[in-house]
PDB file of N, CA and C in Angstrom:
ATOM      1  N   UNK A   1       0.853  -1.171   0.000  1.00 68.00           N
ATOM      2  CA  UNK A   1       0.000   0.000   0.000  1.00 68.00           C
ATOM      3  C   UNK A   1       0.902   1.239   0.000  1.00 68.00           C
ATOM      4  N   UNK A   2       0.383   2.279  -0.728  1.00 74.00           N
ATOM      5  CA  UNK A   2       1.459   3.580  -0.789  1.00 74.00           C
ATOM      6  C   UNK A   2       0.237   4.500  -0.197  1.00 74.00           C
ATOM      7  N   UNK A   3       0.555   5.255   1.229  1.00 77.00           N
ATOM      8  CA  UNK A   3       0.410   6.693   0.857  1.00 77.00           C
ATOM      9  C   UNK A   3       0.964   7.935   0.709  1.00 77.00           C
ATOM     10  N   UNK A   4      -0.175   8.763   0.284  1.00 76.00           N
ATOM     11  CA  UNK A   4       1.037   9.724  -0.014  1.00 76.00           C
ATOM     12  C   UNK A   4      -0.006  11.234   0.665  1.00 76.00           C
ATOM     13  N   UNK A   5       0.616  12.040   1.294  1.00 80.00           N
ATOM     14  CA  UNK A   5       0.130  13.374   1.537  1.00 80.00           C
ATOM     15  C   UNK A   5       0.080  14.416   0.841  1.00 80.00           C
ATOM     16  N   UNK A   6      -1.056  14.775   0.209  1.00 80.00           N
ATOM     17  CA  UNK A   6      -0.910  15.774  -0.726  1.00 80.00           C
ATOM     18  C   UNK A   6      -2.386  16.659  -1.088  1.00 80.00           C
ATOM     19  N   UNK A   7      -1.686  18.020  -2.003  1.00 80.00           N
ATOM     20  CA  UNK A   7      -3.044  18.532  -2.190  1.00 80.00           C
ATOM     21  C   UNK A   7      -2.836  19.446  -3.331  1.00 80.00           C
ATOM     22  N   UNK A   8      -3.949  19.910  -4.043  1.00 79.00           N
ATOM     23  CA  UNK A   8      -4.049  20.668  -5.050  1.00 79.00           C
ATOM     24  C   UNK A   8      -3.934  21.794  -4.670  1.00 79.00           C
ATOM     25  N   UNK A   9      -2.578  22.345  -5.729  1.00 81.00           N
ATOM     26  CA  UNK A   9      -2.538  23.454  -5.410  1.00 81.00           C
ATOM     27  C   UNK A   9      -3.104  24.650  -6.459  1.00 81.00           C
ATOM     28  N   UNK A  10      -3.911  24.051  -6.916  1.00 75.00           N
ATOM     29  CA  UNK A  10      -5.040  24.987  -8.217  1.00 75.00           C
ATOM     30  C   UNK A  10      -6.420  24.909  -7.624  1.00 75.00           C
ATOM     31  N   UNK A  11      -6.982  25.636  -7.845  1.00 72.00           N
ATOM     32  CA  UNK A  11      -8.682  26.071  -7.620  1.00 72.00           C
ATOM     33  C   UNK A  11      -8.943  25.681  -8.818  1.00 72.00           C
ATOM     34  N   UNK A  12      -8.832  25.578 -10.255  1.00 67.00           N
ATOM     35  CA  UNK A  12      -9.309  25.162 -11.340  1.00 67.00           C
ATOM     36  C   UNK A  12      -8.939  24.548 -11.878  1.00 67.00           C
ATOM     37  N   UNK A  13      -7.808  23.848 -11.771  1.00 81.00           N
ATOM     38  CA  UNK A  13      -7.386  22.715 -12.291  1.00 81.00           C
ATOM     39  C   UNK A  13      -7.490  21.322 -11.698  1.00 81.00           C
ATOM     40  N   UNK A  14      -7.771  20.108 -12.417  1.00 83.00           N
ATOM     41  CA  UNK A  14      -7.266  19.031 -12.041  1.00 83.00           C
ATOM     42  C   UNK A  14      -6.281  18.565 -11.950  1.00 83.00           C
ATOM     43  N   UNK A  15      -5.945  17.809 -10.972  1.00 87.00           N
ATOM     44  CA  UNK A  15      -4.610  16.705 -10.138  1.00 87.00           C
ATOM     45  C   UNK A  15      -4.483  15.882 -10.203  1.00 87.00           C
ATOM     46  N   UNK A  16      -3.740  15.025 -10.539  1.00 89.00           N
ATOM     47  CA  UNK A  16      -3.320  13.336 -10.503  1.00 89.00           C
ATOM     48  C   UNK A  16      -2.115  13.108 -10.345  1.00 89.00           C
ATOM     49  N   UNK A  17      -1.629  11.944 -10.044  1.00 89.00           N
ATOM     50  CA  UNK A  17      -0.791  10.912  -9.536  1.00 89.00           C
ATOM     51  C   UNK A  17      -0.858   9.257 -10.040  1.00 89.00           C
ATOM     52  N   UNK A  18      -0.046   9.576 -11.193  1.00 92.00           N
ATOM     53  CA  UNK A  18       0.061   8.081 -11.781  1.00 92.00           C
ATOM     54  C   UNK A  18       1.291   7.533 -11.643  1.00 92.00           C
ATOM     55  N   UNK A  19       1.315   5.834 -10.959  1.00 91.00           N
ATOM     56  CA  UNK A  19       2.121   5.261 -10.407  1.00 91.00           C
ATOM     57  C   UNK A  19       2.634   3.886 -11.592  1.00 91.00           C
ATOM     58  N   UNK A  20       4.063   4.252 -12.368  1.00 93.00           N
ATOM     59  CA  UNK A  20       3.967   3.138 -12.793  1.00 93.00           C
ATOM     60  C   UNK A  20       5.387   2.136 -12.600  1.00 93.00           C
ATOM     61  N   UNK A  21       5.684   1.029 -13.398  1.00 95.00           N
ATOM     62  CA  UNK A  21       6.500   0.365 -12.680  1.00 95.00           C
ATOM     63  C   UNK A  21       7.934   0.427 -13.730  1.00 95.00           C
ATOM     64  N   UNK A  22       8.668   0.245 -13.235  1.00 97.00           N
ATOM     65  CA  UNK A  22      10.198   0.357 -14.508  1.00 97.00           C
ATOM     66  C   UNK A  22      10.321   1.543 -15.090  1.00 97.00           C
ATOM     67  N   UNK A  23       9.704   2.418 -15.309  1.00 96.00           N
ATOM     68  CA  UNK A  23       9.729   3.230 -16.832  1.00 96.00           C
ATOM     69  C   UNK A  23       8.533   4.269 -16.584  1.00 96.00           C
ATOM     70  N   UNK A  24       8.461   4.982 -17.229  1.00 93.00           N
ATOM     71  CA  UNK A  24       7.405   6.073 -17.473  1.00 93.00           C
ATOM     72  C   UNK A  24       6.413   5.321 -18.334  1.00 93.00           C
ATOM     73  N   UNK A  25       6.766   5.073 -19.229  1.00 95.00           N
ATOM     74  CA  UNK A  25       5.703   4.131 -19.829  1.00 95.00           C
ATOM     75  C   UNK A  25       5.833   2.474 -19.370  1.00 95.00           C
ATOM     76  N   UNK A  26       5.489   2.585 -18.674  1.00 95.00           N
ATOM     77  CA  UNK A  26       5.515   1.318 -17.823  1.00 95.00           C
ATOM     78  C   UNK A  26       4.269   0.565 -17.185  1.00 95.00           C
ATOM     79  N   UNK A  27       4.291  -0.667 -16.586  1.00 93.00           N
ATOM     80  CA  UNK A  27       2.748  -0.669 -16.513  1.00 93.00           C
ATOM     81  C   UNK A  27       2.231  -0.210 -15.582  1.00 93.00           C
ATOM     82  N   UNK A  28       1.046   0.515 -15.768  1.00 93.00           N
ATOM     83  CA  UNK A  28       0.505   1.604 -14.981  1.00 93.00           C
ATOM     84  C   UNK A  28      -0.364   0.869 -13.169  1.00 93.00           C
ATOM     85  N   UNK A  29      -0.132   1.062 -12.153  1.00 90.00           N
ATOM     86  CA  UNK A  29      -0.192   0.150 -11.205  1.00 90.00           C
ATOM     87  C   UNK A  29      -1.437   1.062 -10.419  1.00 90.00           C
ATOM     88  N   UNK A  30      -1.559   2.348 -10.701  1.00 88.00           N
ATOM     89  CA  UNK A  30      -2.245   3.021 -10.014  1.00 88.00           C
ATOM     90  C   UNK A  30      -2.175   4.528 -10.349  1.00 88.00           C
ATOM     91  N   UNK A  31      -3.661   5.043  -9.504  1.00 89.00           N
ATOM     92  CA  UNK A  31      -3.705   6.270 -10.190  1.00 89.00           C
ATOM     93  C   UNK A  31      -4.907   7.065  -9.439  1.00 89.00           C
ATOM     94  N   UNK A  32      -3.641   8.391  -8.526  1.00 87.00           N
ATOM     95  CA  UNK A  32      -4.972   8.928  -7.697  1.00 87.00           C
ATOM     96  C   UNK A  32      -5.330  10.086  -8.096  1.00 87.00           C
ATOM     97  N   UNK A  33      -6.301  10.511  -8.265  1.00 88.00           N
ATOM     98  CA  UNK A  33      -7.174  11.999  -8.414  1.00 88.00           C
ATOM     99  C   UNK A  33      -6.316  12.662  -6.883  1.00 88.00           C
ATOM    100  N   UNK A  34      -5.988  13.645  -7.259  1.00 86.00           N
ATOM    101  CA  UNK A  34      -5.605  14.855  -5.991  1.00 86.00           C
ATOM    102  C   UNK A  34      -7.234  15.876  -6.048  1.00 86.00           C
ATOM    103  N   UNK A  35      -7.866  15.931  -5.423  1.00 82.00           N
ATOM    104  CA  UNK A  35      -9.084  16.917  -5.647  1.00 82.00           C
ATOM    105  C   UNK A  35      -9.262  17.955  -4.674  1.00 82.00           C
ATOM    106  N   UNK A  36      -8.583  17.834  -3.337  1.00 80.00           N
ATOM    107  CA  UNK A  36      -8.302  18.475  -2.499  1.00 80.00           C
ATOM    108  C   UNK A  36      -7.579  19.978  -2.326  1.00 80.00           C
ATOM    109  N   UNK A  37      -8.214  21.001  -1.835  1.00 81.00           N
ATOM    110  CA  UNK A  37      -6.765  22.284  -1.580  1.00 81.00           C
ATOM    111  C   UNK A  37      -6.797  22.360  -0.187  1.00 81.00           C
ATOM    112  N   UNK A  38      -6.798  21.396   0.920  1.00 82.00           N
ATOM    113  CA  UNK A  38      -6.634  21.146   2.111  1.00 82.00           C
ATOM    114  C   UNK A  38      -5.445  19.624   1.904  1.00 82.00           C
ATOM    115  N   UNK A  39      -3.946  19.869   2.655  1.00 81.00           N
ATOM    116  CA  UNK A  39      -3.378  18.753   2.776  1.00 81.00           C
ATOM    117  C   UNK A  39      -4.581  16.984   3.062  1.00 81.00           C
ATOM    118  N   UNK A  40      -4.445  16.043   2.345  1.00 83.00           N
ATOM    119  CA  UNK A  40      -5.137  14.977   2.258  1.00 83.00           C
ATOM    120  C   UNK A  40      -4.500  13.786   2.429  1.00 83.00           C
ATOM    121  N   UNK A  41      -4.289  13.057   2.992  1.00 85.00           N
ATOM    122  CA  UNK A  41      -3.847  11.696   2.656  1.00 85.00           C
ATOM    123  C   UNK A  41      -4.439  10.691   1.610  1.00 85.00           C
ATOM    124  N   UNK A  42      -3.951  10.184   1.045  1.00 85.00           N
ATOM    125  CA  UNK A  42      -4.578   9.678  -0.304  1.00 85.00           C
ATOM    126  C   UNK A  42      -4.012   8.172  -0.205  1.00 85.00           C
ATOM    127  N   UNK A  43      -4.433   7.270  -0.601  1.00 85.00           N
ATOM    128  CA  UNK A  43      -4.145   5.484  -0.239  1.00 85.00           C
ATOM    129  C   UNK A  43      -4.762   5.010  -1.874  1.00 85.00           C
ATOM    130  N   UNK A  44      -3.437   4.546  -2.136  1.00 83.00           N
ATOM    131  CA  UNK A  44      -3.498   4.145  -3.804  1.00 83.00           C
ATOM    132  C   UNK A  44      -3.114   2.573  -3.114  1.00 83.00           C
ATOM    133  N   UNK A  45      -4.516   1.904  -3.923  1.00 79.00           N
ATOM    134  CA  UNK A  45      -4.774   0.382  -4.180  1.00 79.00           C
ATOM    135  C   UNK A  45      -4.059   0.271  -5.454  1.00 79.00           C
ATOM    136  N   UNK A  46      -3.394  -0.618  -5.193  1.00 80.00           N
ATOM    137  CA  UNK A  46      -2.683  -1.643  -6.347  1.00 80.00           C
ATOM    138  C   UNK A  46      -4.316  -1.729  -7.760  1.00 80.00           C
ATOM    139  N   UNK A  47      -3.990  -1.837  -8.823  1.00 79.00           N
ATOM    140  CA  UNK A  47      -5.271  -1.964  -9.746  1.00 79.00           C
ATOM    141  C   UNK A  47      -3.984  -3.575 -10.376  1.00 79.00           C
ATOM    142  N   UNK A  48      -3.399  -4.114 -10.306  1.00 81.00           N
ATOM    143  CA  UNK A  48      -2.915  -5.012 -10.036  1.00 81.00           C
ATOM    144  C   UNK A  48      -1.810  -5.571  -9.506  1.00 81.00           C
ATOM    145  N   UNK A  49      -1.533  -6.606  -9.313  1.00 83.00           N
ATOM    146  CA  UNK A  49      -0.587  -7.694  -8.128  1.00 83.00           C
ATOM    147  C   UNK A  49       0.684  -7.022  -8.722  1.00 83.00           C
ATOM    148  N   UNK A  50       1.620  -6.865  -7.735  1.00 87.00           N
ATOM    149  CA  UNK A  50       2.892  -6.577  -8.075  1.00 87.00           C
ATOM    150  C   UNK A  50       3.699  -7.574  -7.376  1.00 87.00           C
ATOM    151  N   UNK A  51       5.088  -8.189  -8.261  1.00 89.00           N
ATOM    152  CA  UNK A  51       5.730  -9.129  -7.101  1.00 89.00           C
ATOM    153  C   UNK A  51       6.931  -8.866  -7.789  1.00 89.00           C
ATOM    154  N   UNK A  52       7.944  -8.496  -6.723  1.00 92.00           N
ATOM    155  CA  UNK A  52       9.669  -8.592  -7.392  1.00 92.00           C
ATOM    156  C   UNK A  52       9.891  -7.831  -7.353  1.00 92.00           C
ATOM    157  N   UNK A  53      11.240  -7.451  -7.730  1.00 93.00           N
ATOM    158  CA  UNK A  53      11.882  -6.053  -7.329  1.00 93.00           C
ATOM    159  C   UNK A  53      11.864  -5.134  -8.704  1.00 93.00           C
ATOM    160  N   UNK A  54      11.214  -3.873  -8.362  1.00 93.00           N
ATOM    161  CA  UNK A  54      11.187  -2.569  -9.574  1.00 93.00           C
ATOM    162  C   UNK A  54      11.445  -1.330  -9.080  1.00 93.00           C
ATOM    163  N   UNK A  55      11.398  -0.600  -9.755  1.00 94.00           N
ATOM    164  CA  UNK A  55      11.052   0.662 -10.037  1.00 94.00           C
ATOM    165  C   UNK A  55      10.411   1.240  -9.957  1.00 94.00           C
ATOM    166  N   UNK A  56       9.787   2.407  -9.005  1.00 91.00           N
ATOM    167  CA  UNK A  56       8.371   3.240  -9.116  1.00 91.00           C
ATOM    168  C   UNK A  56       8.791   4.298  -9.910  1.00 91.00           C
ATOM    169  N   UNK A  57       7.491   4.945 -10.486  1.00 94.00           N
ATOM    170  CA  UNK A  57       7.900   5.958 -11.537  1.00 94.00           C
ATOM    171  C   UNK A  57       6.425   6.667 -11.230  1.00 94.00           C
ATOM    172  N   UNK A  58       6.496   8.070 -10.665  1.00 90.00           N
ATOM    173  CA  UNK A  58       5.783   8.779 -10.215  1.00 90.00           C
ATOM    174  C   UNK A  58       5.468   9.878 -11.371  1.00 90.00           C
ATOM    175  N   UNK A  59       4.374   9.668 -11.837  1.00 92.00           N
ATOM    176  CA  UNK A  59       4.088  11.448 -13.041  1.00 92.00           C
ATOM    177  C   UNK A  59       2.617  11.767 -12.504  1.00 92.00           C
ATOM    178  N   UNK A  60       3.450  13.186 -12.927  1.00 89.00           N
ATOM    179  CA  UNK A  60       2.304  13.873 -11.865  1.00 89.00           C
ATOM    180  C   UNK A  60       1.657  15.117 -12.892  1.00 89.00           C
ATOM    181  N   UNK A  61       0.219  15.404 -12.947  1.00 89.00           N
ATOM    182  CA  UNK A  61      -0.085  16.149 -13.616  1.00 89.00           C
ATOM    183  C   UNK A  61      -1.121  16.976 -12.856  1.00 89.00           C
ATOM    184  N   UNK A  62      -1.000  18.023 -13.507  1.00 86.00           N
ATOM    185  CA  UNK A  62      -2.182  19.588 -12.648  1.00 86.00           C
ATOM    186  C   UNK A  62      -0.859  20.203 -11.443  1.00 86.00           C
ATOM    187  N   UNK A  63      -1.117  20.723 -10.800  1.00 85.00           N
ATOM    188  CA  UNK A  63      -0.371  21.482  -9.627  1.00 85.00           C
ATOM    189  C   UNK A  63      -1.060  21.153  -8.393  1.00 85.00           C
ATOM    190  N   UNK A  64       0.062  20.927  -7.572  1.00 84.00           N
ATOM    191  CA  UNK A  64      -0.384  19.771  -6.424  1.00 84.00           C
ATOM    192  C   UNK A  64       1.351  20.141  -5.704  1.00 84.00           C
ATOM    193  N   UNK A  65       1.312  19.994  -4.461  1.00 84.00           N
ATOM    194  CA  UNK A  65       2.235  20.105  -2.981  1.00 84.00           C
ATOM    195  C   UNK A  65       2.265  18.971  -2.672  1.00 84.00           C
ATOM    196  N   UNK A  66       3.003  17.965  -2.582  1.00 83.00           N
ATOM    197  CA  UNK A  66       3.610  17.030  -1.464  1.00 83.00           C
ATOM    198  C   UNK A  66       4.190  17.095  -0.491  1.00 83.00           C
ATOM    199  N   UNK A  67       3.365  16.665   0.258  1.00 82.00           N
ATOM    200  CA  UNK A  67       3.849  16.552   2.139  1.00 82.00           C
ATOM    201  C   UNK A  67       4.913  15.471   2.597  1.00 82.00           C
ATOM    202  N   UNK A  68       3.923  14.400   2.084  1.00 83.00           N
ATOM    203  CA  UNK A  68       4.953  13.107   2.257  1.00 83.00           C
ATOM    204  C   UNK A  68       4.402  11.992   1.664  1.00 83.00           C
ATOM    205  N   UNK A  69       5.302  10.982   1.560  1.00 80.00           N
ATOM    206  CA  UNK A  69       4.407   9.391   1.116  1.00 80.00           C
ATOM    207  C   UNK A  69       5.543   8.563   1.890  1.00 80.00           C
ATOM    208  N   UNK A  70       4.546   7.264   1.990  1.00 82.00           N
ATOM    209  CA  UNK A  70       5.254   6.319   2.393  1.00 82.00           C
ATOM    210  C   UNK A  70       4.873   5.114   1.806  1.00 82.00           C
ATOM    211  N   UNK A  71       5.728   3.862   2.101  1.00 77.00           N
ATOM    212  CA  UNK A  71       4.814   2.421   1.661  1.00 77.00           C
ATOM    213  C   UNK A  71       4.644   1.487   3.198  1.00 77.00           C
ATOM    214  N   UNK A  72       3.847   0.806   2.964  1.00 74.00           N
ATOM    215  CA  UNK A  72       3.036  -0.335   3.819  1.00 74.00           C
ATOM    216  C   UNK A  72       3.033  -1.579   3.458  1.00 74.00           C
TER     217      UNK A  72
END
């Protein structure tokens, strides 16, 4: 489980957080909406099984502040 602390830092824009594995184009493991302009904790479910050792590859789109993340 990953979370991560964060928040939008636009009033009119949308936020996201796409999580993928090896590579930027890589396979995509997860993917959170930021919708918040109050710091949020956000808990990205696996959208499938991961096993073995990789790479996270974090892209991030809209304007958004990170507090912190961690894994579980």
């Amino acid at each position: 489980k990953l979370k991560i602390t964060a928040k939008n830092s636009s009033k009119t824009k949308q936020a996201a957080i796409k999580v993928c594995l090896d590579k930027t184009t890589g396979d995509c493991i997860g993917y959170i909406p930021v919708e918040s302009s109050d710091l949020t904790e956000l808990t990205l479910d696996l959208s499938k099984p991961v096993s073995g050792k990789h790479d996270l590859f974090f892209e991030f789109a809209g304007e958004m502040s990170i507090d912190t993340w961690q894994f579980e």
